[in-house]
Tab-separated table of N, CA and C in Angstrom:
chain	number	residue	atom	x	y	z
A	172	MET	N	106.642	0.023	69.803
A	172	MET	CA	107.980	0.175	70.370
A	172	MET	C	108.578	1.476	69.840
A	173	THR	N	109.231	2.225	70.707
A	173	THR	CA	109.805	3.503	70.302
A	173	THR	C	111.242	3.387	69.817
A	174	GLY	N	111.858	2.262	69.993
A	174	GLY	CA	113.233	2.067	69.547
A	174	GLY	C	113.730	0.713	70.000
A	175	TYR	N	114.971	0.430	69.703
A	175	TYR	CA	115.578	-0.825	70.135
A	175	TYR	C	116.880	-0.508	70.847
A	176	VAL	N	117.044	-1.094	72.025
A	176	VAL	CA	118.307	-1.037	72.746
A	176	VAL	C	118.559	-2.444	73.255
A	177	GLY	N	119.710	-2.999	72.944
A	177	GLY	CA	120.029	-4.332	73.407
A	177	GLY	C	121.358	-4.800	72.848
A	178	HIS	N	121.784	-5.941	73.308
A	178	HIS	CA	123.025	-6.538	72.813
A	178	HIS	C	122.652	-7.396	71.609
A	179	ILE	N	122.759	-6.819	70.414
A	179	ILE	CA	122.245	-7.443	69.193
A	179	ILE	C	122.894	-8.800	68.919
A	180	GLU	N	124.177	-8.957	69.243
A	180	GLU	CA	124.829	-10.245	69.013
A	180	GLU	C	124.199	-11.324	69.889
A	181	ASP	N	124.018	-11.044	71.181
A	181	ASP	CA	123.391	-12.024	72.076
A	181	ASP	C	121.974	-12.353	71.628
A	182	GLU	N	121.200	-11.322	71.286
A	182	GLU	CA	119.817	-11.547	70.845
A	182	GLU	C	119.786	-12.414	69.592
A	183	THR	N	120.706	-12.165	68.677
A	183	THR	CA	120.767	-12.933	67.432
A	183	THR	C	121.137	-14.385	67.720
A	184	LEU	N	122.118	-14.594	68.578
A	184	LEU	CA	122.555	-15.959	68.893
A	184	LEU	C	121.497	-16.747	69.661
A	185	LYS	N	120.682	-16.072	70.477
A	185	LYS	CA	119.617	-16.743	71.228
A	185	LYS	C	118.419	-17.089	70.362
A	186	ASN	N	118.239	-16.361	69.273
A	186	ASN	CA	117.058	-16.538	68.436
A	186	ASN	C	117.062	-17.891	67.720
A	187	GLY	N	115.961	-18.620	67.836
A	187	GLY	CA	115.813	-19.888	67.128
A	187	GLY	C	114.729	-19.856	66.069
A	188	PHE	N	114.100	-18.680	65.882
A	188	PHE	CA	113.034	-18.548	64.894
A	188	PHE	C	113.598	-18.180	63.530
A	189	PHE	N	112.942	-18.663	62.486
A	189	PHE	CA	113.358	-18.324	61.123
A	189	PHE	C	113.379	-16.806	60.943
A	190	ARG	N	112.322	-16.141	61.414
A	190	ARG	CA	112.251	-14.680	61.287
A	190	ARG	C	111.566	-14.111	62.520
A	191	LYS	N	112.180	-13.078	63.088
A	191	LYS	CA	111.594	-12.422	64.267
A	191	LYS	C	111.870	-10.920	64.179
A	192	VAL	N	110.829	-10.146	63.934
A	192	VAL	CA	110.952	-8.694	63.877
A	192	VAL	C	111.069	-8.168	65.307
A	193	ILE	N	112.158	-7.432	65.594
A	193	ILE	CA	112.323	-6.912	66.950
A	193	ILE	C	112.214	-5.390	67.032
A	194	PHE	N	112.222	-4.726	65.886
A	194	PHE	CA	112.013	-3.282	65.882
A	194	PHE	C	111.518	-2.856	64.511
A	195	THR	N	110.507	-2.006	64.517
A	195	THR	CA	110.017	-1.400	63.284
A	195	THR	C	109.878	0.095	63.508
A	196	GLY	N	110.592	0.858	62.709
A	196	GLY	CA	110.474	2.308	62.723
A	196	GLY	C	109.845	2.778	61.429
A	197	GLU	N	109.758	4.070	61.268
A	197	GLU	CA	109.165	4.614	60.046
A	197	GLU	C	110.025	4.317	58.819
A	198	HIS	N	111.365	4.291	58.991
A	198	HIS	CA	112.258	4.170	57.849
A	198	HIS	C	113.129	2.914	57.844
A	199	ALA	N	113.087	2.115	58.913
A	199	ALA	CA	113.939	0.922	58.979
A	199	ALA	C	113.306	-0.120	59.896
A	200	GLN	N	113.736	-1.361	59.703
A	200	GLN	CA	113.220	-2.478	60.493
A	200	GLN	C	114.364	-3.436	60.801
A	201	LEU	N	114.429	-3.909	62.065
A	201	LEU	CA	115.459	-4.831	62.521
A	201	LEU	C	114.835	-6.211	62.722
A	202	VAL	N	115.425	-7.217	62.075
A	202	VAL	CA	114.857	-8.569	62.065
A	202	VAL	C	115.954	-9.584	62.373
A	203	LEU	N	115.679	-10.496	63.311
A	203	LEU	CA	116.575	-11.610	63.608
A	203	LEU	C	116.182	-12.786	62.743
A	204	MET	N	117.176	-13.586	62.309
A	204	MET	CA	116.895	-14.772	61.506
A	204	MET	C	117.758	-15.942	61.955
A	205	CYS	N	117.189	-17.141	61.834
A	205	CYS	CA	117.896	-18.391	62.089
A	205	CYS	C	117.559	-19.325	60.937
A	206	ILE	N	118.550	-19.642	60.125
A	206	ILE	CA	118.352	-20.494	58.955
A	206	ILE	C	119.066	-21.811	59.211
A	207	GLN	N	118.321	-22.888	59.160
A	207	GLN	CA	118.857	-24.206	59.482
A	207	GLN	C	119.878	-24.665	58.436
A	208	PRO	N	120.813	-25.551	58.817
A	208	PRO	CA	121.815	-26.045	57.873
A	208	PRO	C	121.168	-26.597	56.607
A	209	GLY	N	121.682	-26.161	55.476
A	209	GLY	CA	121.179	-26.616	54.184
A	209	GLY	C	119.945	-25.876	53.694
A	210	ASP	N	119.347	-25.061	54.550
A	210	ASP	CA	118.146	-24.325	54.157
A	210	ASP	C	118.543	-22.964	53.600
A	211	GLU	N	117.582	-22.265	53.024
A	211	GLU	CA	117.841	-20.970	52.418
A	211	GLU	C	116.605	-20.100	52.487
A	212	ILE	N	116.799	-18.823	52.254
A	212	ILE	CA	115.669	-17.903	52.193
A	212	ILE	C	114.888	-18.157	50.914
A	213	GLY	N	115.594	-18.384	49.829
A	213	GLY	CA	114.979	-18.514	48.507
A	213	GLY	C	115.188	-17.220	47.740
A	214	LEU	N	115.330	-17.338	46.430
A	214	LEU	CA	115.554	-16.146	45.618
A	214	LEU	C	114.413	-15.156	45.797
A	215	GLU	N	114.782	-13.910	46.047
A	215	GLU	CA	113.780	-12.866	46.236
A	215	GLU	C	114.346	-11.524	45.815
A	216	THR	N	113.434	-10.616	45.528
A	216	THR	CA	113.785	-9.239	45.202
A	216	THR	C	112.856	-8.335	45.992
A	217	HIS	N	113.423	-7.353	46.657
A	217	HIS	CA	112.631	-6.334	47.350
A	217	HIS	C	112.789	-5.037	46.547
A	218	ASN	N	111.790	-4.731	45.749
A	218	ASN	CA	111.906	-3.572	44.861
A	218	ASN	C	112.022	-2.253	45.604
A	219	ASP	N	111.449	-2.179	46.803
A	219	ASP	CA	111.420	-0.916	47.530
A	219	ASP	C	112.264	-0.922	48.801
A	220	ASN	N	113.052	-1.985	49.025
A	220	ASN	CA	113.796	-2.101	50.278
A	220	ASN	C	115.269	-2.370	50.035
A	221	ASP	N	116.126	-1.509	50.574
A	221	ASP	CA	117.532	-1.869	50.718
A	221	ASP	C	117.602	-2.822	51.898
A	222	GLN	N	118.616	-3.712	51.902
A	222	GLN	CA	118.723	-4.670	52.998
A	222	GLN	C	120.181	-4.830	53.393
A	223	PHE	N	120.404	-4.838	54.710
A	223	PHE	CA	121.726	-5.039	55.307
A	223	PHE	C	121.661	-6.313	56.133
A	224	PHE	N	122.681	-7.178	56.017
A	224	PHE	CA	122.774	-8.410	56.790
A	224	PHE	C	124.069	-8.401	57.592
A	225	ARG	N	124.011	-8.950	58.814
A	225	ARG	CA	125.209	-9.168	59.626
A	225	ARG	C	125.137	-10.598	60.153
A	226	VAL	N	126.146	-11.421	59.826
A	226	VAL	CA	126.206	-12.819	60.261
A	226	VAL	C	126.866	-12.887	61.628
A	227	GLU	N	126.221	-13.587	62.561
A	227	GLU	CA	126.757	-13.759	63.913
A	227	GLU	C	127.181	-15.202	64.190
A	228	GLN	N	126.685	-16.168	63.415
A	228	GLN	CA	127.063	-17.578	63.592
A	228	GLN	C	126.820	-18.316	62.289
A	229	GLY	N	127.726	-19.228	61.970
A	229	GLY	CA	127.542	-20.070	60.806
A	229	GLY	C	128.228	-19.530	59.567
A	230	VAL	N	128.012	-20.255	58.481
A	230	VAL	CA	128.575	-19.897	57.180
A	230	VAL	C	127.430	-19.893	56.179
A	231	ALA	N	127.456	-18.931	55.269
A	231	ALA	CA	126.392	-18.801	54.275
A	231	ALA	C	126.978	-18.516	52.904
A	232	ILE	N	126.206	-18.878	51.913
A	232	ILE	CA	126.467	-18.432	50.546
A	232	ILE	C	125.386	-17.413	50.222
A	233	PHE	N	125.804	-16.179	49.977
A	233	PHE	CA	124.895	-15.145	49.513
A	233	PHE	C	124.991	-15.114	47.996
A	234	THR	N	123.869	-15.148	47.344
A	234	THR	CA	123.804	-14.950	45.904
A	234	THR	C	123.177	-13.586	45.683
A	235	ILE	N	123.923	-12.711	45.026
A	235	ILE	CA	123.468	-11.345	44.791
A	235	ILE	C	123.657	-11.039	43.311
A	236	ALA	N	122.542	-10.817	42.630
A	236	ALA	CA	122.563	-10.528	41.192
A	236	ALA	C	123.359	-11.581	40.434
A	237	GLY	N	123.173	-12.850	40.818
A	237	GLY	CA	123.797	-13.966	40.115
A	237	GLY	C	125.212	-14.299	40.547
A	238	LYS	N	125.798	-13.522	41.428
A	238	LYS	CA	127.158	-13.785	41.902
A	238	LYS	C	127.107	-14.340	43.313
A	239	GLU	N	127.910	-15.376	43.587
A	239	GLU	CA	127.943	-16.005	44.906
A	239	GLU	C	129.140	-15.527	45.709
A	240	VAL	N	128.911	-15.319	47.010
A	240	VAL	CA	129.983	-14.962	47.928
A	240	VAL	C	129.763	-15.728	49.228
A	241	ARG	N	130.833	-16.262	49.774
A	241	ARG	CA	130.781	-17.015	51.029
A	241	ARG	C	131.041	-16.050	52.174
A	242	VAL	N	130.174	-16.078	53.188
A	242	VAL	CA	130.323	-15.202	54.337
A	242	VAL	C	130.211	-16.016	55.617
A	243	ALA	N	130.753	-15.474	56.700
A	243	ALA	CA	130.748	-16.171	57.988
A	243	ALA	C	130.633	-15.141	59.105
A	244	ASP	N	130.695	-15.646	60.341
A	244	ASP	CA	130.587	-14.834	61.549
A	244	ASP	C	131.393	-13.551	61.428
A	245	GLY	N	130.722	-12.437	61.643
A	245	GLY	CA	131.381	-11.135	61.600
A	245	GLY	C	131.263	-10.420	60.274
A	246	ASP	N	130.830	-11.123	59.229
A	246	ASP	CA	130.712	-10.491	57.918
A	246	ASP	C	129.379	-9.767	57.769
A	247	ALA	N	129.391	-8.740	56.958
A	247	ALA	CA	128.190	-7.978	56.648
A	247	ALA	C	127.996	-7.931	55.139
A	248	VAL	N	126.740	-7.866	54.725
A	248	VAL	CA	126.385	-7.827	53.309
A	248	VAL	C	125.278	-6.799	53.135
A	249	SER	N	125.380	-5.984	52.095
A	249	SER	CA	124.306	-5.051	51.742
A	249	SER	C	123.744	-5.433	50.387
A	250	VAL	N	122.426	-5.399	50.287
A	250	VAL	CA	121.741	-5.720	49.029
A	250	VAL	C	120.864	-4.528	48.660
A	251	PRO	N	121.164	-3.870	47.544
A	251	PRO	CA	120.354	-2.724	47.132
A	251	PRO	C	118.946	-3.145	46.699
A	252	ALA	N	118.001	-2.242	46.863
A	252	ALA	CA	116.635	-2.489	46.404
A	252	ALA	C	116.645	-2.914	44.939
A	253	GLY	N	115.747	-3.845	44.608
A	253	GLY	CA	115.608	-4.304	43.232
A	253	GLY	C	116.595	-5.370	42.806
A	254	THR	N	117.430	-5.869	43.731
A	254	THR	CA	118.460	-6.850	43.399
A	254	THR	C	118.010	-8.253	43.793
A	255	LEU	N	118.030	-9.176	42.852
A	255	LEU	CA	117.698	-10.572	43.120
A	255	LEU	C	118.770	-11.159	44.031
A	256	HIS	N	118.324	-11.792	45.140
A	256	HIS	CA	119.297	-12.322	46.100
A	256	HIS	C	118.756	-13.546	46.824
A	257	ASN	N	119.674	-14.293	47.443
A	257	ASN	CA	119.349	-15.465	48.246
A	257	ASN	C	120.412	-15.606	49.328
A	258	VAL	N	120.031	-16.266	50.411
A	258	VAL	CA	120.948	-16.582	51.499
A	258	VAL	C	120.767	-18.051	51.817
A	259	LYS	N	121.849	-18.823	51.744
A	259	LYS	CA	121.798	-20.254	52.023
A	259	LYS	C	122.775	-20.598	53.138
A	260	SER	N	122.295	-21.334	54.140
A	260	SER	CA	123.131	-21.797	55.244
A	260	SER	C	123.915	-23.020	54.770
A	261	VAL	N	125.250	-22.957	54.862
A	261	VAL	CA	126.081	-24.048	54.337
A	261	VAL	C	127.005	-24.661	55.392
A	262	SER	N	126.745	-24.387	56.667
A	262	SER	CA	127.561	-25.004	57.713
A	262	SER	C	126.732	-26.039	58.461
A	263	ASP	N	127.358	-26.730	59.402
A	263	ASP	CA	126.676	-27.768	60.179
A	263	ASP	C	125.843	-27.195	61.316
A	264	GLU	N	125.958	-25.913	61.576
A	264	GLU	CA	125.191	-25.263	62.633
A	264	GLU	C	124.227	-24.272	61.992
A	265	PRO	N	123.167	-23.894	62.714
A	265	PRO	CA	122.250	-22.904	62.149
A	265	PRO	C	122.967	-21.589	61.847
A	266	LEU	N	122.541	-20.961	60.783
A	266	LEU	CA	123.022	-19.634	60.420
A	266	LEU	C	122.218	-18.619	61.218
A	267	LYS	N	122.909	-17.810	62.017
A	267	LYS	CA	122.249	-16.784	62.828
A	267	LYS	C	122.698	-15.433	62.302
A	268	LEU	N	121.722	-14.604	61.955
A	268	LEU	CA	122.033	-13.285	61.421
A	268	LEU	C	120.935	-12.310	61.798
A	269	TYR	N	121.258	-11.041	61.646
A	269	TYR	CA	120.200	-10.039	61.703
A	269	TYR	C	120.243	-9.253	60.418
A	270	THR	N	119.096	-8.705	60.079
A	270	THR	CA	118.984	-7.929	58.861
A	270	THR	C	118.221	-6.649	59.152
A	271	ILE	N	118.552	-5.625	58.416
A	271	ILE	CA	117.855	-4.349	58.516
A	271	ILE	C	117.262	-4.051	57.143
A	272	TYR	N	115.940	-3.886	57.128
A	272	TYR	CA	115.241	-3.461	55.917
A	272	TYR	C	115.026	-1.957	56.004
A	273	SER	N	115.223	-1.274	54.887
A	273	SER	CA	114.953	0.151	54.846
A	273	SER	C	114.276	0.477	53.518
A	274	PRO	N	113.010	0.851	53.560
A	274	PRO	CA	112.094	0.969	54.688
A	274	PRO	C	111.655	-0.410	55.189
A	275	PRO	N	110.833	-0.450	56.257
A	275	PRO	CA	110.371	-1.734	56.794
A	275	PRO	C	109.697	-2.593	55.717
A	276	HIS	N	109.825	-3.896	55.875
A	276	HIS	CA	109.274	-4.838	54.894
A	276	HIS	C	108.169	-5.717	55.478
A	277	HIS	N	108.302	-6.144	56.735
A	277	HIS	CA	107.340	-7.044	57.369
A	277	HIS	C	106.449	-6.272	58.338
A	278	ASN	N	105.305	-6.863	58.680
A	278	ASN	CA	104.450	-6.256	59.694
A	278	ASN	C	105.192	-6.236	61.025
A	279	ASP	N	105.015	-5.158	61.770
A	279	ASP	CA	105.650	-5.048	63.078
A	279	ASP	C	105.238	-6.227	63.951
A	280	GLY	N	106.197	-6.805	64.662
A	280	GLY	CA	105.916	-7.925	65.554
A	280	GLY	C	105.860	-9.279	64.880
A	281	THR	N	106.141	-9.345	63.590
A	281	THR	CA	106.096	-10.617	62.869
A	281	THR	C	107.065	-11.619	63.482
A	282	VAL	N	106.585	-12.848	63.698
A	282	VAL	CA	107.418	-13.972	64.109
A	282	VAL	C	107.023	-15.161	63.259
A	283	HIS	N	107.970	-15.708	62.518
A	283	HIS	CA	107.779	-16.949	61.774
A	283	HIS	C	108.730	-17.964	62.399
A	284	LYS	N	108.167	-18.952	63.089
A	284	LYS	CA	109.001	-19.932	63.785
A	284	LYS	C	109.844	-20.753	62.818
A	285	THR	N	109.286	-21.056	61.645
A	285	THR	CA	109.988	-21.873	60.658
A	285	THR	C	109.895	-21.222	59.278
A	286	LYS	N	110.692	-21.719	58.353
A	286	LYS	CA	110.606	-21.230	56.978
A	286	LYS	C	109.234	-21.554	56.401
A	287	ALA	N	108.691	-22.726	56.729
A	287	ALA	CA	107.361	-23.100	56.241
A	287	ALA	C	106.304	-22.104	56.729
A	288	ASP	N	106.404	-21.673	57.982
A	288	ASP	CA	105.486	-20.658	58.507
A	288	ASP	C	105.612	-19.358	57.713
A	289	ALA	N	106.845	-18.971	57.407
A	289	ALA	CA	107.087	-17.743	56.646
A	289	ALA	C	106.494	-17.847	55.250
A	290	GLU	N	106.704	-18.979	54.589
A	290	GLU	CA	106.176	-19.161	53.234
A	290	GLU	C	104.649	-19.134	53.225
A	291	LYS	N	104.032	-19.759	54.226
A	291	LYS	CA	102.572	-19.770	54.336
A	291	LYS	C	102.039	-18.353	54.535
A	292	ALA	N	102.667	-17.588	55.416
A	292	ALA	CA	102.234	-16.219	55.680
A	292	ALA	C	102.413	-15.340	54.432
A	293	GLU	N	103.533	-15.498	53.739
A	293	GLU	CA	103.787	-14.694	52.553
A	293	GLU	C	102.802	-15.031	51.436
A	294	ALA	N	102.430	-16.303	51.294
A	294	ALA	CA	101.444	-16.704	50.297
A	294	ALA	C	100.086	-16.084	50.622
A	295	ALA	N	99.731	-16.056	51.907
A	295	ALA	CA	98.463	-15.461	52.330
A	295	ALA	C	98.450	-13.956	52.049
A	296	GLU	N	99.595	-13.293	52.220
A	296	GLU	CA	99.685	-11.853	51.948
A	296	GLU	C	99.501	-11.550	50.465
A	297	ARG	N	99.989	-12.450	49.600
A	297	ARG	CA	99.886	-12.243	48.155
A	297	ARG	C	98.477	-12.523	47.647
A	298	ALA	N	97.713	-13.333	48.381
A	298	ALA	CA	96.365	-13.737	47.920
A	298	ALA	C	95.363	-12.617	48.053
């Protein structure tokens, strides 16, 4: 893909997959996410990736370097490379967001339908 053009809010709200990469460039990657109520990404650190999040539906608790902040539709969060962070869905509806990794973090075209699929794929990558 040479770029992304689309209505990002609509695409994010339509997405039902835990993770769906929709654009990968040399220096950045655009990923849609859907986190089910009560579920979370899990604590993680991307040593080489800055990350930007934009929430389009739901309420989340972001934990960034040990501090918690509540965010909702319309809020944005930036996480610098090397920072321990987590995202937890805390509303009754799925949390719908998009994130931008810089540089790209996942293989182009990655789709993980569920968190379990994502965890399985990530374990295979580490092996």
